[in-house]
XYZ file of C-alpha atoms in Angstrom:
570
model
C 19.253 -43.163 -2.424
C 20.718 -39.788 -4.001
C 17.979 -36.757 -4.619
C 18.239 -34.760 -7.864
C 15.848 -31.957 -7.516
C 15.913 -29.230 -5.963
C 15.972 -28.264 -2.189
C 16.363 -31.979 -1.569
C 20.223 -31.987 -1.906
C 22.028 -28.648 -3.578
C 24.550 -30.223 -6.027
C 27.284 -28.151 -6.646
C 27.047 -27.233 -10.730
C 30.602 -27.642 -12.791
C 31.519 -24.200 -12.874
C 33.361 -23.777 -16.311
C 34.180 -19.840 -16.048
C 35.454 -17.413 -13.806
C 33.224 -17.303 -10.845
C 32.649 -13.869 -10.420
C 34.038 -10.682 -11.360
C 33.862 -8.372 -8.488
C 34.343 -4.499 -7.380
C 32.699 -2.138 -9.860
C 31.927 -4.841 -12.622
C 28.957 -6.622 -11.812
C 28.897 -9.984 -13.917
C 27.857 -13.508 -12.937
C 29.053 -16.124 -15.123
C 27.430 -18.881 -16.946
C 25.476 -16.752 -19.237
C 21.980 -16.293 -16.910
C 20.333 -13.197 -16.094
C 21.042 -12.466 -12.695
C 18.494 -12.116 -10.328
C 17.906 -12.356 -6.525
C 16.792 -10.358 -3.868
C 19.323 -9.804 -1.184
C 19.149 -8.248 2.648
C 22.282 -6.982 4.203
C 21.237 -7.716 7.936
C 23.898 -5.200 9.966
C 24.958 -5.366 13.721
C 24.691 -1.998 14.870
C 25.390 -2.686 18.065
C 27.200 -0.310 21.051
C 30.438 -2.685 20.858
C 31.129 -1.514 16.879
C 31.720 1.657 17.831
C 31.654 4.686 15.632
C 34.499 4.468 13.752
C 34.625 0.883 12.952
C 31.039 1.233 11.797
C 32.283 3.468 8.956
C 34.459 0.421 8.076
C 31.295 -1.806 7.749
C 30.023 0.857 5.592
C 32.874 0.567 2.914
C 32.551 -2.750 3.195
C 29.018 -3.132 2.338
C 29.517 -0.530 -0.970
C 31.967 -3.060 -2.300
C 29.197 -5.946 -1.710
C 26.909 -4.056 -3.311
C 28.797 -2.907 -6.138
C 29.102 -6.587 -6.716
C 25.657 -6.932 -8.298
C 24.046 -5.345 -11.095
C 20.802 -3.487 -9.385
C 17.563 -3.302 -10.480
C 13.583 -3.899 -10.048
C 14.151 -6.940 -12.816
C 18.197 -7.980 -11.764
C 19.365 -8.272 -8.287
C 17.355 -6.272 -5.222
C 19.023 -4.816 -1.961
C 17.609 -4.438 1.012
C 19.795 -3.425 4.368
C 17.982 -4.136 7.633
C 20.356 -2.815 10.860
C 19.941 -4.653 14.088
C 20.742 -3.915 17.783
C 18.214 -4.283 20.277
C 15.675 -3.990 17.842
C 15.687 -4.704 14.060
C 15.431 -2.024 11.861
C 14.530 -1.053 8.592
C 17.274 1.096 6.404
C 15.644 0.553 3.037
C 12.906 -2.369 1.476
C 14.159 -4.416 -1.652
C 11.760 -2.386 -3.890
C 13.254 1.131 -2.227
C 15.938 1.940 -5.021
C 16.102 0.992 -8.852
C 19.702 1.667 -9.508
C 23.555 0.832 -7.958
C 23.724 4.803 -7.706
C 20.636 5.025 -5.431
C 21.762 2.132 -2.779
C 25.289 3.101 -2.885
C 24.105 6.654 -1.514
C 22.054 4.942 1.021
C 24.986 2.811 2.168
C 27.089 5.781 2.695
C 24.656 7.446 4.482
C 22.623 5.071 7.098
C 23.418 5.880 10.615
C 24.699 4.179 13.358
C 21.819 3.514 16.104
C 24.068 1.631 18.804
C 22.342 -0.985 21.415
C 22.362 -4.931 22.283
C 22.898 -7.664 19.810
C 19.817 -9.471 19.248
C 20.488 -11.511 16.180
C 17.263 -13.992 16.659
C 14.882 -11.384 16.353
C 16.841 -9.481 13.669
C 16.489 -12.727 11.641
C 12.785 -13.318 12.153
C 12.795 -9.493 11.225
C 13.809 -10.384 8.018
C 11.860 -13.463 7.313
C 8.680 -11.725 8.268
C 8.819 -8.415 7.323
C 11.560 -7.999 4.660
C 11.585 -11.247 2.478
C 7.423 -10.143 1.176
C 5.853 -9.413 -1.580
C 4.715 -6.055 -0.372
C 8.307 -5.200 0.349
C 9.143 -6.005 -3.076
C 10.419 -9.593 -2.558
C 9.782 -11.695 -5.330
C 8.898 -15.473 -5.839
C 10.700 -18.235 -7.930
C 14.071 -15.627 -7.399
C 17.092 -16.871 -5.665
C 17.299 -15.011 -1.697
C 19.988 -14.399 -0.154
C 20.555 -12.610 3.616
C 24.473 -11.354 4.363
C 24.979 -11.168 8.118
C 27.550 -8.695 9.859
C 28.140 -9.026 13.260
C 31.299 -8.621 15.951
C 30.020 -10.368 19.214
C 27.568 -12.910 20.272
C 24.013 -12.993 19.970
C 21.957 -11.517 23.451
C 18.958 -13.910 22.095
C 17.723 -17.402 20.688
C 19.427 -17.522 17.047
C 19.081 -20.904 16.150
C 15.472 -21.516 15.714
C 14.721 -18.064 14.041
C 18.076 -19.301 11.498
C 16.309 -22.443 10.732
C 12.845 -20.982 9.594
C 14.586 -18.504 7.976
C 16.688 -20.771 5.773
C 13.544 -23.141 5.440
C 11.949 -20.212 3.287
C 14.811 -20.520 0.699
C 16.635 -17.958 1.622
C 20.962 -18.706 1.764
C 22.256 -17.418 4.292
C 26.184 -16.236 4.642
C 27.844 -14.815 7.511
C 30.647 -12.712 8.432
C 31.854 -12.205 11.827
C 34.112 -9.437 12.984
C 36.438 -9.898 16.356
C 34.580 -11.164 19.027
C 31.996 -12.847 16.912
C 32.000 -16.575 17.618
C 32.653 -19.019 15.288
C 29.965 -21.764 16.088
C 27.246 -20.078 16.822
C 27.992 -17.919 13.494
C 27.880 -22.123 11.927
C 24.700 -22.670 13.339
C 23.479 -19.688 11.697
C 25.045 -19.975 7.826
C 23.869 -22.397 5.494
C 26.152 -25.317 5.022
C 28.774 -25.842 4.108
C 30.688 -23.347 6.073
C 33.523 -23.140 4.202
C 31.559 -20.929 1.432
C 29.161 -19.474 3.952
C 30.750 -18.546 7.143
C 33.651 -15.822 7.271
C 35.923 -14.512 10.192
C 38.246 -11.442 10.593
C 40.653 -10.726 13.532
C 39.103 -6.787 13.062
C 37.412 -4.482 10.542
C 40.870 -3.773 9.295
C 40.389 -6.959 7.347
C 37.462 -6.829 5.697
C 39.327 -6.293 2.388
C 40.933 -10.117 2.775
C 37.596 -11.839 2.768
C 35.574 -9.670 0.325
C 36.606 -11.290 -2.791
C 36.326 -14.799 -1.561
C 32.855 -13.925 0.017
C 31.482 -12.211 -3.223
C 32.265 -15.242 -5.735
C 31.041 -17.346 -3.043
C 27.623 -15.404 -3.236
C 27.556 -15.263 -6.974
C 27.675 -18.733 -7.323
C 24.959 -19.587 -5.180
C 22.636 -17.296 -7.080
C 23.799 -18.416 -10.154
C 23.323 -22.322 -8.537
C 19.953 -21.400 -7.627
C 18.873 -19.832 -10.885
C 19.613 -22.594 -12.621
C 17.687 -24.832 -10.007
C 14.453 -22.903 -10.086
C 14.319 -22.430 -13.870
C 14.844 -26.691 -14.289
C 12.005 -27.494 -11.589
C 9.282 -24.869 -12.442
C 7.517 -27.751 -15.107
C 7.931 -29.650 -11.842
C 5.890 -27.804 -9.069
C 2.703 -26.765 -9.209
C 0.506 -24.903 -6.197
C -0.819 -28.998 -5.290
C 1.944 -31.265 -6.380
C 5.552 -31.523 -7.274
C 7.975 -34.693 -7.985
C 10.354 -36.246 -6.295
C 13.117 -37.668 -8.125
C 16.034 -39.674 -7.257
C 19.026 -42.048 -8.339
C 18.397 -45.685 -7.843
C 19.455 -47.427 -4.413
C 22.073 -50.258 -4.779
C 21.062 -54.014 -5.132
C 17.957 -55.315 -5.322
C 15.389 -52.512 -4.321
C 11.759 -54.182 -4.219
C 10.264 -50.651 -3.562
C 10.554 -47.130 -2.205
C 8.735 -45.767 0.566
C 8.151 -42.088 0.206
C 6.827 -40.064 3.148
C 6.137 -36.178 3.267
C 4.789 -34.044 6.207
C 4.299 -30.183 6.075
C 6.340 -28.094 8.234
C 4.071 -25.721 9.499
C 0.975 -28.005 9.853
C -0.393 -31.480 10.870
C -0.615 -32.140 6.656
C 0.982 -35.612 5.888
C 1.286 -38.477 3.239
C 3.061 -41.737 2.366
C 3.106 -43.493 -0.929
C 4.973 -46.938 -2.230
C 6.783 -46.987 -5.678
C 8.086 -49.955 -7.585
C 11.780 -50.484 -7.087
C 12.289 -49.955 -10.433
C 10.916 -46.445 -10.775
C 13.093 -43.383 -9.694
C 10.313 -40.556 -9.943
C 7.315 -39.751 -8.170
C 4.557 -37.565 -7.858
C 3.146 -36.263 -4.662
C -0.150 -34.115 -5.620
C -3.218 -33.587 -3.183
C -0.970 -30.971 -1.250
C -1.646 -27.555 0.324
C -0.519 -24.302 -1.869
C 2.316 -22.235 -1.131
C 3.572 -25.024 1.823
C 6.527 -25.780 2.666
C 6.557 -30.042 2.546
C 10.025 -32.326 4.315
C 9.863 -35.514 2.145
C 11.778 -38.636 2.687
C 12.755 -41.364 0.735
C 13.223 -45.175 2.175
C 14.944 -48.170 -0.194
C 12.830 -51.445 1.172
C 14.919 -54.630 0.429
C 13.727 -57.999 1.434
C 15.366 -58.206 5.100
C 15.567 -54.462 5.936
C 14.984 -51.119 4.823
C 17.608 -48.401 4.053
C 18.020 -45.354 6.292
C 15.725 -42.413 5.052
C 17.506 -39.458 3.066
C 15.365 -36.632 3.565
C 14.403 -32.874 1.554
C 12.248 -30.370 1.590
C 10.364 -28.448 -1.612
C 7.493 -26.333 -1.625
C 4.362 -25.552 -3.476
C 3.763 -23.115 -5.523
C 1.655 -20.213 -5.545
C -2.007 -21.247 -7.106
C -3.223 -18.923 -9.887
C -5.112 -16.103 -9.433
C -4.045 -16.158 -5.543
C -4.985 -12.404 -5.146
C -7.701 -9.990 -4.215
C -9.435 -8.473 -6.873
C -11.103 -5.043 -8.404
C -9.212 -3.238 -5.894
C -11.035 0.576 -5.859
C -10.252 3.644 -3.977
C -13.084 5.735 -3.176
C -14.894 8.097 -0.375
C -12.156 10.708 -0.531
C -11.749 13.119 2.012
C -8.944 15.889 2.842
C -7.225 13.089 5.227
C -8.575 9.811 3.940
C -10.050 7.366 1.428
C -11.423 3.955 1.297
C -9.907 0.832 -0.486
C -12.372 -2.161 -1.100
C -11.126 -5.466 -2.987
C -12.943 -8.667 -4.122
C -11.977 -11.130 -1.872
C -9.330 -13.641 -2.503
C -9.484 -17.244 -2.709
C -8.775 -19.803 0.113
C -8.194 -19.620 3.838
C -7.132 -15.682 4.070
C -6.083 -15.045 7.290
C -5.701 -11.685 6.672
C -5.443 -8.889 4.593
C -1.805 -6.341 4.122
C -2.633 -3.453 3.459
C 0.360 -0.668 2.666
C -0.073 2.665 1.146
C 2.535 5.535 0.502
C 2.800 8.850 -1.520
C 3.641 8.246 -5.096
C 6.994 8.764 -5.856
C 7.747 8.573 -2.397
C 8.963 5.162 -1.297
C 10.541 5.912 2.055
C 7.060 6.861 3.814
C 5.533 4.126 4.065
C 2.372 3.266 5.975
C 1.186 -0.469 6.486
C -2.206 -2.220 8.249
C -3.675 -5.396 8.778
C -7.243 -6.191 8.325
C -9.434 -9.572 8.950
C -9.559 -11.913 6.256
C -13.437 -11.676 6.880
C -13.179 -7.775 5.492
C -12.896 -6.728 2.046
C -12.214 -2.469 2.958
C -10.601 -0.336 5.145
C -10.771 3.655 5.277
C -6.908 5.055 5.155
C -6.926 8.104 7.700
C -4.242 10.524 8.745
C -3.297 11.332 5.103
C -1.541 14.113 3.287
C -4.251 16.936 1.893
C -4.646 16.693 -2.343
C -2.056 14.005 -2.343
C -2.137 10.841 -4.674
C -1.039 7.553 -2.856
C 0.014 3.914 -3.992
C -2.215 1.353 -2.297
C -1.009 -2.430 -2.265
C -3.141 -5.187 -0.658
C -1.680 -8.737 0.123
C -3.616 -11.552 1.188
C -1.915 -13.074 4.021
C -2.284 -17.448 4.379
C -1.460 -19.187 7.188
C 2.301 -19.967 5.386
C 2.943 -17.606 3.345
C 1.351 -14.024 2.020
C -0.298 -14.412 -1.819
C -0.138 -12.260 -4.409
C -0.471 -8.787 -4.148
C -2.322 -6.082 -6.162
C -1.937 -2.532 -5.998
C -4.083 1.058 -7.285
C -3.790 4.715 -6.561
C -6.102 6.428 -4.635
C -6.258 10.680 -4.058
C -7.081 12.197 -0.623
C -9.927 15.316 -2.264
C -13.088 17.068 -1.334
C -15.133 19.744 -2.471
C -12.992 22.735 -4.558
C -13.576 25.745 -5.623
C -16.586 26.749 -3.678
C -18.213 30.232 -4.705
C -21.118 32.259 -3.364
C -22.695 34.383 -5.904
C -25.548 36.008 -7.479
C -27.005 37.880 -4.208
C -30.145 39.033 -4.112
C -31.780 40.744 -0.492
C -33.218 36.981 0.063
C -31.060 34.992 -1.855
C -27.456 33.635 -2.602
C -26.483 31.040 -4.973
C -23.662 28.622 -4.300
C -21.695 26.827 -7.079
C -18.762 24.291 -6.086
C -16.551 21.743 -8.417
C -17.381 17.897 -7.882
C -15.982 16.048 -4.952
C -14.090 12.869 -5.889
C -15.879 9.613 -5.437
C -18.965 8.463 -6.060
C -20.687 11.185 -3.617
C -24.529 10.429 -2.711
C -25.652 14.063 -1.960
C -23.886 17.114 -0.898
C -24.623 18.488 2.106
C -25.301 22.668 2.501
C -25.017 24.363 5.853
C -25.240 28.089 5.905
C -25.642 30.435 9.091
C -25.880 34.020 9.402
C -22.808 35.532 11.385
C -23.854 35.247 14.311
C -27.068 33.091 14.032
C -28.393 29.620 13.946
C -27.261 26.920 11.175
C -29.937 25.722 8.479
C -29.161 23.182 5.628
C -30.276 22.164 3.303
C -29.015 18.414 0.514
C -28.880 18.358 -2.861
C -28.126 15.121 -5.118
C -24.174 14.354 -5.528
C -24.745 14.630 -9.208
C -25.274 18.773 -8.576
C -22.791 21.353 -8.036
C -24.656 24.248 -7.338
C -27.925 25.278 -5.335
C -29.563 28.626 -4.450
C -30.544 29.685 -0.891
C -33.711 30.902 -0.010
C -35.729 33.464 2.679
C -32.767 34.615 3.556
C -31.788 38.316 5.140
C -31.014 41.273 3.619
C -27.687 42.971 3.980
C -26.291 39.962 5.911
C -23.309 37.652 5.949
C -23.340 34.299 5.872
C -21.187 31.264 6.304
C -21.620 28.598 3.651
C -20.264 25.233 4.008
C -20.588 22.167 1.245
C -19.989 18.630 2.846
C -19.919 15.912 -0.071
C -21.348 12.230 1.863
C -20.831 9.025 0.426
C -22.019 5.696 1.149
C -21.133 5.448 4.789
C -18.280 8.668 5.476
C -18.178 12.740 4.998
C -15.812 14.172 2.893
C -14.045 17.036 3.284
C -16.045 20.078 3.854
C -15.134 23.782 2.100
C -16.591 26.960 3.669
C -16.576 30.281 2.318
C -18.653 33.716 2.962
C -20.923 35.403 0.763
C -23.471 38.388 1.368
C -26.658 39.155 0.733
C -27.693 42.701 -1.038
C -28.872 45.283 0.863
C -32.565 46.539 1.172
C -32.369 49.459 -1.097
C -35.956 51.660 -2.079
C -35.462 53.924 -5.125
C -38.639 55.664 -5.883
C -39.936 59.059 -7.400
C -42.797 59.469 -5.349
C -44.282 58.952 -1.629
C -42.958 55.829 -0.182
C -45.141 53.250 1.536
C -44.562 49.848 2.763
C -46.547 47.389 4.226
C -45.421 46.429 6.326
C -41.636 47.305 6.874
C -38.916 44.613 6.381
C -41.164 41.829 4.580
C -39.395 40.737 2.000
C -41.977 39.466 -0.267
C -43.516 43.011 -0.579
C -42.952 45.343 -3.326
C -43.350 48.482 -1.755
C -44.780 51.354 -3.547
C -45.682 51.863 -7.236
C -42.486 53.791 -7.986
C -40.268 51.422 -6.122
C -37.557 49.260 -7.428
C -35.951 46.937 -4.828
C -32.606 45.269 -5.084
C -33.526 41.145 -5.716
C -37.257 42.378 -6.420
C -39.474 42.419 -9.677
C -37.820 44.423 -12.639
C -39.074 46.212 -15.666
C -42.521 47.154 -13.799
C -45.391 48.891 -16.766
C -48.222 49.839 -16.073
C -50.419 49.831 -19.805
C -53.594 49.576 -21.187
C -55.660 52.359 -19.514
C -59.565 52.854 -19.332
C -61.366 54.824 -17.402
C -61.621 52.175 -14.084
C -58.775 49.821 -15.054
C -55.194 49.630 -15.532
C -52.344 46.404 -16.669
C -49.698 46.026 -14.736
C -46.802 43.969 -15.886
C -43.376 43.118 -14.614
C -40.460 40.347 -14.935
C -40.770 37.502 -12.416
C -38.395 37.973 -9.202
C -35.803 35.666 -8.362
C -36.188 32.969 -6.223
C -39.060 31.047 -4.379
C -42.161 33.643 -4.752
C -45.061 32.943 -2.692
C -46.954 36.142 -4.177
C -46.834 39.496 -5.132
C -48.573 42.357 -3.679
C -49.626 45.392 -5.470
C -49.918 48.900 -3.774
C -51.449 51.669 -5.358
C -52.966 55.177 -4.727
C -53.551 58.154 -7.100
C -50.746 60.211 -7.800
C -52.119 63.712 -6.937
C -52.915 62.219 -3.460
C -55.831 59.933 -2.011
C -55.768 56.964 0.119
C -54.033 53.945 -0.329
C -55.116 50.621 -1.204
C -53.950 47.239 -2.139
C -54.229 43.933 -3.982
C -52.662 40.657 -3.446
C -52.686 36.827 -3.562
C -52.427 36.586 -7.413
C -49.205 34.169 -8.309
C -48.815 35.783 -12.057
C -46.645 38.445 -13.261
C -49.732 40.131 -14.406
C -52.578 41.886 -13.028
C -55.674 43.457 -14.123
């Protein structure tokens, strides 16, 4: 029994061309677009040393120099390891040889232990995403450097990471050890494990390692473009050569490798193809194939393949909204299927490097992102995470705001209007606190469709702090404050003066008077011998009444009318 497809056995392709054509001309051969996505995982380890870290340096900028970079060709990511994994740059960090070249040149040496295992289940869970910039149906490849043995388990975390398609090569410097640098590399080792006596000799192995590379892309390429019509998010076939002799049927058996999920099926001996359907998306499925004779059955020759992702495998309607100074809300439609979770990442646009990430429930469908920059536009992706494998992602922009340009204007001695541009968001009212300095806070809500209000009863000649507060559904925005004043109680009159009584601010005191914020254009018309009009424009603001004082000019007592709403009186 011989497998044809992919993942079950990797047939080497007739290479008719030059392999590869390394150093500063990047070109595959065999007339395919290159691409892959590709992590340099880096000991960085105390026993490298400074200076022989410079050395793995130059040799990574002829690696990468190798490949022609970009967000649609090849992908570099460089991940440094010691005690801890870390991140240099994601796949999605730089668009151009230029950009990763400088990064290369300039990544530091961070010195510790040599924990290989978890550097490699790092990469598989962290690095080799779609929120990372990873990409799916692309050839993956991880390049490990490393001069000693690993301090940790290595061979498990190997094995799931080169069950998720991703080739792995190594190179081992010195002290690094040979077998366990086998158990690591995908087979066969003569293409995917290297060794140098020291970092001296990193030239020797560079050209050999580099074709080595660009084959296996190109390999791979080929592979996933022939077996796309082939896989589908429930099914995919199995195909295989025919078994010697006289085969009365196959026995095909899958099982998934991260679940209980498993399946057998018979075939007639004289078929060579099958399809197994009725399986779980984006799984990762070992299948094996048995040739039943009529005394005994053949040994099983086993594969693996996995499902694809299903259609439409991602949240949906993502929105930003509820913007404050520091934060904003995302909300999504929720995706389809057993969501375990949510990714959520988010980082200044244009700005790559500062990247902030969290996890939500795969119950919730919004988060509120806090600790933001002020005014600041961000890039929000959200990833539904399965129990295999993450779906696909989606991604919006979202702006940190609240109210701007707040002005107080327009005093009066009781009044002061306040005017404000609208708050980002779908705000449900805006909220109005004002407070006389010192005094007690009022306030007062308007509907989030104004932007402007007019304070009322207030003080004469007296400051006051204003603060707008736009609220949406469930959060405050960010509140503005800003000062304004109130005009001072100013009498200008001709004649005696009389108020009653002193201070109230709904009185117009005295016939000749003309307050600041008070009636204007007072006449007094229409005479007859026991009557006179009076007339006079409306004051601003909330008038409960007006109250007319009077007495004869050449001197008499004084008397008074009141209670009448209108601007005139008789």
């Amino acid at each position: 029994v011989f497998f044809l497809t992919h993942q079950f056995l990797k047939l080497c392709h007739v290479v008719k061309a030059a392999l590869c054509v390394c150093g500063f001309h990047p070109e595959c051969s065999l007339g395919v677009d290159v691409q892959a996505d590709v992590v340099l995982l880096v000991d960085g380890s105390y026993s490298i040393g400074v200076t022989n870290f410079a050395k793995v340096r130059a040799f990574l900028e002829v690696l990468v120099n190798t490949f022609d970079i970009g967000p649609n060709k090849v992908q570099i990511a460089l991940v440094q390891y010691s005690r801890d994994p870390y991140t240099e740059f994601y796949l999605n960090t730089h668009q151009d040889v230029n950009a990763v070249v400088k990064a290369v040149r300039t990544f530091p040496y961070r010195g510790g232990s040599t924990n290989t295992g978890r550097a490699m289940t790092y990469v598989r869970e962290k690095i080799f995403q779609t929120s990372r910039g990873a990409r799916a149906n692309v050839p993956r490849v991880t390049i490990l450097i490393t001069d000693g043995k690993s301090s940790d388990a290595f061979k498990d975390p190997a094995t799931k990471l080169r069950n998720t398609d991703v080739e792995i090569f190594a190179v081992g410097v010195k002290d690094a050890v040979r077998s366990e640098l086998e158990a690591i590399a995908n087979a066969p080792a003569e293409t995917h494990v290297y060794t140098v006596e020291d970092f001296d000799a990193f030239q020797r192995i560079s050209k050999e390692l580099t074709q080595s590379i660009c084959l296996r892309i190109e390999q791979e390429i080929r592979s996933i473009f022939q077996r796309r019509n082939d896989v589908s998010a429930s099914s995919f076939r199995a195909t295989w050569t025919a078994a010697p002799g006289n085969v009365q049927a196959y026995k095909v058996r899958w099982k998934s490798l991260f679940s209980g999920e498993q399946g057998d099926k018979t075939v007639p001996g004289d078929q060579t193809s099958t399809v197994l359907d009725g399986l779980s998306p984006e799984t990762r499925y070992q299948v094996s194939v048995i040739a039943a004779y009529d005394q005994k059955d053949s040994e099983p020759l086993t594969g693996l393949e996995t499902t694809d992702v299903p259609a439409f495998k991602a949240p949906r309607n993502l929105l930003t909204s509820e913007p404050t100074k520091t934060s904003f809300r995302v909300s999504w439609d929720p995706a389809p299927g057993d969501v375990r979770g949510y990714r959520v990442t988010f980082h200044p646009s244009g700005n790559d490097v500062d990247l902030g990430e969290l996890m939500v429930p795969g119950t919730v469908s919004s988060t509120v992102l806090k600790q933001l920059q002020p005014d600041t536009e961000y890039s929000v992706t959200v990833v539904p995470v399965y129990p295999e494998m993450e779906g696909k992602s989606m991604s919006e922009t979202g702006k940190t705001s609240g109210v701007k340009n707040l002005k107080v204007v327009d005093p009066s001695i009781s009044t002061l209007t306040v005017r404000w541009d609208p708050a980002v968001g779908n705000v449900r009212t805006y909220k109005v606190f004002y407070a006389a300095q010192p005094g007690g806070q009022q306030e007062t809500q308007v509907s989030g469709l104004t932007t402007s209000t007019v304070l009322t009863e207030l003080s004469p000649d007296t400051e006051y702090r204003v603060t707008v507060v736009p609220v949406y559904e469930d959060v405050e925005g960010n509140r503005m404050s800003e000062n304004g004043k109130t005009s001072e109680f100013l009498p200008n009159r001709t004649g005696p003066w009389f108020c009653r009584p002193p201070g109230v601010l709904t009185a117009l005191c005295g016939p000749f008077a003309e307050v600041l914020g008070g009636v204007k254009n007072l006449q007094v018309t229409d005479p007859t011998t026991s009557s006179l009009r009076v007339r006079w424009e409306a004051a601003e603001g909330n008038v409960r009444q007006y109250r007319i004082f009077y007495v004869p000019a050449a001197g008499g007592a004084e008397d008074m009318v009141g209670g009448r709403a209108g601007p005139v009186l008789d």
